[in-house]
Amino acid sequence: MNTPIYNEAKQCRGIIANNGSSSGEETPHQSGYCIEIDRQLEVRTKQGKRLYISVIGDVAFHENGAAAYSSHADTGLVGMFVLKPQGSGWEVEYVNPVMNAGASGAGLKDWKLIQVAPDIWGFINIHSDSHYIQSFSEYVLMTPDPKSKKVIYSHIAAKATTENNPIAPSGCSKDRKVEYCTLLKAKLNIDKTTLINGFYPLEITISGHKYNYNGSEKKTYNNQVYKIKYEPKKGYQKPKDYPL
């Protein structure tokens, strides 16, 4: 359990949590994050009013309490709470306070509230990062899940670029005049005409191209549409033929 703490070095309310980097597959690194509220929005449902809150955190201190600075390998911290009325106050209905999103240890800001089911809302944002010749973006969604009674974290690739690759035999393109081996973009829409497992499916439109490793084959996508269905306890799951 991640217990909230007060950090003297940064004079902030914080939490110790995995920072997205690791030593091998089994040893996740942890950092201290200063936490703040990003969004706090009230909505009305058939079950009554609900308070949706997104929180974010930046890497700020070490486990021993000393001040820390983030590295490119670290990710920021995000969390989501759904509160329902209880007496004169509120009680937690759904919560997941510890999820990772945001580059270089900075929590991803400015989450947008969207309707994902007739009486359920979620938060959406775009996380982006770059490594060597590759850059990528992904849609990140945080949604309450009635089956598990938890907040589920989904991420769907939204953009990918790979510059001509000097490691590949042909640099990904035979004539080497193509600027990118991969240049794919996705646009997200919510299909509110359909319900699958109680949720609206996502409708992702993809355009662009990608070459295979040796540049012998190029696939082109001209506004091809993919449906992303919500699966209980798992969140939005991309289909096997999703190109990103």
CSV table of C-alpha atoms in Angstrom, one decimal:
chain,number,residue,atom,x,y,z
A,1,MET,CA,0.0,0.0,0.0
A,2,ASN,CA,1.4,3.4,-1.0
A,3,THR,CA,1.0,5.6,2.1
A,4,PRO,CA,0.8,9.4,1.8
A,5,ILE,CA,3.7,11.1,3.5
A,6,TYR,CA,5.0,14.7,4.1
A,7,ASN,CA,8.4,15.4,2.6
A,8,GLU,CA,10.5,17.9,4.5
A,9,ALA,CA,13.1,18.5,1.7
A,10,LYS,CA,10.4,19.6,-0.8
A,11,GLN,CA,7.8,20.6,1.8
A,12,CYS,CA,5.0,18.7,-0.1
A,13,ARG,CA,2.5,16.0,0.4
A,14,GLY,CA,3.9,13.0,-1.4
A,15,ILE,CA,4.0,9.3,-2.0
A,16,ILE,CA,6.7,6.6,-2.7
A,17,ALA,CA,5.8,4.7,-5.9
A,18,ASN,CA,7.3,2.8,-8.9
A,19,ASN,CA,8.8,5.4,-11.3
A,20,GLY,CA,8.6,3.3,-14.5
A,21,SER,CA,12.3,2.3,-14.7
A,22,SER,CA,13.8,-0.9,-13.4
A,23,SER,CA,17.0,-3.0,-13.0
A,24,GLY,CA,16.1,-5.9,-15.2
A,25,GLU,CA,12.5,-7.3,-15.3
A,26,GLU,CA,12.0,-8.0,-11.6
A,27,THR,CA,13.2,-4.9,-9.8
A,28,PRO,CA,11.2,-1.8,-10.3
A,29,HIS,CA,12.8,1.5,-9.1
A,30,GLN,CA,10.9,3.7,-6.7
A,31,SER,CA,10.9,7.5,-6.3
A,32,GLY,CA,9.1,10.0,-4.1
A,33,TYR,CA,6.5,12.1,-5.8
A,34,CYS,CA,5.0,15.5,-4.7
A,35,ILE,CA,1.3,15.2,-5.4
A,36,GLU,CA,-1.2,17.8,-6.5
A,37,ILE,CA,-4.8,17.9,-7.8
A,38,ASP,CA,-5.0,18.3,-11.6
A,39,ARG,CA,-8.7,18.3,-12.2
A,40,GLN,CA,-11.8,18.2,-9.9
A,41,LEU,CA,-15.1,18.0,-11.7
A,42,GLU,CA,-18.7,17.2,-10.6
A,43,VAL,CA,-21.1,15.3,-12.9
A,44,ARG,CA,-24.7,14.2,-12.4
A,45,THR,CA,-25.7,10.6,-13.1
A,46,LYS,CA,-28.8,8.5,-12.6
A,47,GLN,CA,-27.2,7.3,-9.3
A,48,GLY,CA,-26.7,10.9,-8.1
A,49,LYS,CA,-23.8,13.4,-8.4
A,50,ARG,CA,-20.2,12.2,-8.5
A,51,LEU,CA,-16.9,14.0,-8.1
A,52,TYR,CA,-14.2,13.0,-10.5
A,53,ILE,CA,-10.6,14.0,-9.5
A,54,SER,CA,-7.3,13.5,-11.3
A,55,VAL,CA,-4.1,13.9,-9.4
A,56,ILE,CA,-0.5,14.1,-10.7
A,57,GLY,CA,3.0,13.9,-9.2
A,58,ASP,CA,6.5,14.8,-10.2
A,59,VAL,CA,9.7,12.9,-9.1
A,60,ALA,CA,10.9,15.1,-6.2
A,61,PHE,CA,12.7,13.1,-3.5
A,62,HIS,CA,14.4,9.8,-2.8
A,63,GLU,CA,13.1,7.0,-0.6
A,64,ASN,CA,15.4,8.3,2.2
A,65,GLY,CA,13.6,11.7,2.0
A,66,ALA,CA,16.4,13.7,0.3
A,67,ALA,CA,15.6,15.9,-2.6
A,68,ALA,CA,15.8,14.2,-6.0
A,69,TYR,CA,15.9,15.1,-9.7
A,70,SER,CA,14.2,12.9,-12.4
A,71,SER,CA,15.9,11.2,-15.3
A,72,HIS,CA,14.6,10.6,-18.8
A,73,ALA,CA,13.9,7.0,-17.8
A,74,ASP,CA,11.5,8.0,-15.1
A,75,THR,CA,7.8,8.5,-15.7
A,76,GLY,CA,5.5,10.8,-13.9
A,77,LEU,CA,2.7,9.7,-11.5
A,78,VAL,CA,-1.1,10.0,-12.1
A,79,GLY,CA,-4.1,8.9,-10.1
A,80,MET,CA,-7.9,9.1,-10.2
A,81,PHE,CA,-10.6,9.2,-7.6
A,82,VAL,CA,-14.4,9.0,-8.0
A,83,LEU,CA,-16.3,10.2,-5.0
A,84,LYS,CA,-20.0,9.8,-4.1
A,85,PRO,CA,-22.0,11.8,-1.5
A,86,GLN,CA,-21.9,10.5,2.0
A,87,GLY,CA,-23.8,12.5,4.6
A,88,SER,CA,-22.5,16.1,4.5
A,89,GLY,CA,-19.3,15.0,2.7
A,90,TRP,CA,-17.9,12.5,0.2
A,91,GLU,CA,-16.7,8.9,0.2
A,92,VAL,CA,-14.5,7.0,-2.3
A,93,GLU,CA,-16.4,4.9,-4.8
A,94,TYR,CA,-13.5,4.1,-7.2
A,95,VAL,CA,-9.8,4.8,-6.8
A,96,ASN,CA,-6.4,4.1,-8.3
A,97,PRO,CA,-3.8,6.6,-6.9
A,98,VAL,CA,-0.7,5.1,-8.5
A,99,MET,CA,-0.3,4.9,-12.2
A,100,ASN,CA,2.5,6.1,-14.5
A,101,ALA,CA,2.2,8.7,-17.2
A,102,GLY,CA,4.4,11.7,-18.2
A,103,ALA,CA,7.9,11.9,-19.6
A,104,SER,CA,11.1,12.6,-17.6
A,105,GLY,CA,9.5,12.1,-14.2
A,106,ALA,CA,6.9,14.8,-14.7
A,107,GLY,CA,3.2,13.9,-14.1
A,108,LEU,CA,1.0,14.3,-17.2
A,109,LYS,CA,-1.1,17.5,-16.7
A,110,ASP,CA,-4.4,18.8,-18.0
A,111,TRP,CA,-6.5,15.7,-18.0
A,112,LYS,CA,-9.8,15.9,-19.9
A,113,LEU,CA,-13.0,14.4,-18.6
A,114,ILE,CA,-14.9,12.3,-21.3
A,115,GLN,CA,-18.1,10.2,-21.2
A,116,VAL,CA,-17.2,6.5,-21.7
A,117,ALA,CA,-20.6,5.0,-20.9
A,118,PRO,CA,-24.2,6.3,-20.3
A,119,ASP,CA,-23.4,7.0,-16.6
A,120,ILE,CA,-19.6,6.7,-16.4
A,121,TRP,CA,-16.9,9.3,-17.2
A,122,GLY,CA,-13.2,8.9,-17.4
A,123,PHE,CA,-10.1,11.0,-17.9
A,124,ILE,CA,-8.1,11.1,-21.1
A,125,ASN,CA,-4.7,12.5,-22.1
A,126,ILE,CA,-1.8,12.0,-24.5
A,127,HIS,CA,1.6,10.8,-23.3
A,128,SER,CA,4.6,11.3,-25.6
A,129,ASP,CA,8.3,10.5,-25.5
A,130,SER,CA,11.3,10.0,-27.8
A,131,HIS,CA,14.3,7.6,-27.8
A,132,TYR,CA,17.1,7.7,-30.3
A,133,ILE,CA,15.5,7.6,-33.8
A,134,GLN,CA,12.0,6.8,-32.5
A,135,SER,CA,9.2,8.9,-31.0
A,136,PHE,CA,5.7,7.9,-30.0
A,137,SER,CA,2.5,9.1,-28.4
A,138,GLU,CA,-0.3,7.2,-26.8
A,139,TYR,CA,-3.8,7.9,-25.6
A,140,VAL,CA,-4.0,7.3,-21.9
A,141,LEU,CA,-7.5,6.6,-20.4
A,142,MET,CA,-8.4,6.2,-16.7
A,143,THR,CA,-11.9,4.8,-16.3
A,144,PRO,CA,-14.0,3.4,-13.4
A,145,ASP,CA,-14.6,-0.3,-13.8
A,146,PRO,CA,-18.0,-1.5,-12.3
A,147,LYS,CA,-16.9,-5.2,-12.3
A,148,SER,CA,-13.7,-4.7,-10.3
A,149,LYS,CA,-14.7,-1.6,-8.5
A,150,LYS,CA,-11.4,-0.1,-9.4
A,151,VAL,CA,-10.0,2.6,-11.8
A,152,ILE,CA,-8.6,0.9,-14.9
A,153,TYR,CA,-5.7,2.3,-16.8
A,154,SER,CA,-5.7,1.9,-20.6
A,155,HIS,CA,-3.2,3.1,-23.2
A,156,ILE,CA,-3.7,3.0,-27.0
A,157,ALA,CA,-0.9,4.1,-29.3
A,158,ALA,CA,-1.7,7.4,-31.1
A,159,LYS,CA,1.5,8.2,-33.1
A,160,ALA,CA,4.7,6.6,-34.1
A,161,THR,CA,7.7,7.9,-36.1
A,162,THR,CA,10.9,6.1,-36.9
A,163,GLU,CA,13.6,8.0,-38.9
A,164,ASN,CA,15.6,6.3,-41.5
A,165,ASN,CA,17.4,3.6,-39.5
A,166,PRO,CA,21.2,3.3,-40.1
A,167,ILE,CA,21.1,-0.1,-38.4
A,168,ALA,CA,18.8,-1.7,-40.9
A,169,PRO,CA,20.3,-3.1,-44.1
A,170,SER,CA,18.6,-0.5,-46.3
A,171,GLY,CA,17.8,2.2,-43.8
A,172,CYS,CA,14.2,1.0,-44.0
A,173,SER,CA,13.7,2.5,-47.5
A,174,LYS,CA,15.5,1.2,-50.6
A,175,ASP,CA,16.1,4.6,-52.2
A,176,ARG,CA,16.8,6.2,-48.8
A,177,LYS,CA,14.9,9.2,-49.9
A,178,VAL,CA,12.0,8.4,-47.5
A,179,GLU,CA,12.4,10.6,-44.4
A,180,TYR,CA,10.6,8.1,-42.1
A,181,CYS,CA,10.6,4.4,-41.9
A,182,THR,CA,7.4,4.7,-39.9
A,183,LEU,CA,5.0,7.7,-39.8
A,184,LEU,CA,1.7,6.7,-38.4
A,185,LYS,CA,-1.0,9.0,-36.8
A,186,ALA,CA,-4.2,8.1,-35.0
A,187,LYS,CA,-7.3,10.2,-34.3
A,188,LEU,CA,-9.6,9.1,-31.5
A,189,ASN,CA,-13.4,9.4,-31.5
A,190,ILE,CA,-16.0,7.8,-29.1
A,191,ASP,CA,-18.8,5.9,-30.7
A,192,LYS,CA,-21.8,6.8,-28.6
A,193,THR,CA,-24.2,4.9,-30.9
A,194,THR,CA,-23.0,1.5,-29.6
A,195,LEU,CA,-22.6,-0.2,-26.2
A,196,ILE,CA,-20.2,-3.1,-25.8
A,197,ASN,CA,-19.8,-4.5,-22.3
A,198,GLY,CA,-21.6,-1.5,-21.0
A,199,PHE,CA,-19.1,1.0,-22.5
A,200,TYR,CA,-18.9,3.0,-25.7
A,201,PRO,CA,-16.2,1.7,-28.0
A,202,LEU,CA,-13.4,3.9,-29.2
A,203,GLU,CA,-13.1,4.6,-32.9
A,204,ILE,CA,-9.5,5.1,-34.0
A,205,THR,CA,-8.7,6.4,-37.5
A,206,ILE,CA,-5.1,5.7,-38.7
A,207,SER,CA,-3.2,7.3,-41.5
A,208,GLY,CA,0.4,7.1,-42.7
A,209,HIS,CA,2.9,4.4,-43.6
A,210,LYS,CA,5.5,2.0,-42.3
A,211,TYR,CA,8.3,0.0,-43.9
A,212,ASN,CA,9.4,-3.4,-42.8
A,213,TYR,CA,13.0,-3.9,-41.5
A,214,ASN,CA,14.8,-4.2,-44.8
A,215,GLY,CA,12.7,-1.7,-46.7
A,216,SER,CA,11.2,-4.3,-49.1
A,217,GLU,CA,7.6,-3.8,-48.1
A,218,LYS,CA,5.6,-0.6,-47.4
A,219,LYS,CA,2.2,-0.6,-45.8
A,220,THR,CA,0.0,2.5,-46.3
A,221,TYR,CA,-2.9,3.4,-44.1
A,222,ASN,CA,-5.5,5.9,-45.6
A,223,ASN,CA,-7.9,6.8,-42.7
A,224,GLN,CA,-8.5,3.2,-41.8
A,225,VAL,CA,-10.9,2.8,-38.8
A,226,TYR,CA,-10.3,0.4,-35.9
A,227,LYS,CA,-12.8,-0.3,-33.1
A,228,ILE,CA,-11.3,-0.5,-29.6
A,229,LYS,CA,-13.6,-2.4,-27.3
A,230,TYR,CA,-13.8,-2.1,-23.5
A,231,GLU,CA,-13.3,-5.4,-21.6
A,232,PRO,CA,-14.4,-5.6,-18.0
A,233,LYS,CA,-11.5,-5.5,-15.4
A,234,LYS,CA,-9.0,-5.0,-18.3
A,235,GLY,CA,-10.0,-1.6,-19.9
A,236,TYR,CA,-9.8,-0.7,-23.6
A,237,GLN,CA,-8.0,-3.5,-25.5
A,238,LYS,CA,-6.6,-2.8,-29.0
A,239,PRO,CA,-7.3,-5.6,-31.7
A,240,LYS,CA,-4.5,-7.8,-32.9
A,241,ASP,CA,-4.4,-6.1,-36.3
A,242,TYR,CA,-3.9,-2.6,-34.8
A,243,PRO,CA,-0.9,-1.2,-36.7
A,244,LEU,CA,0.5,1.0,-34.0
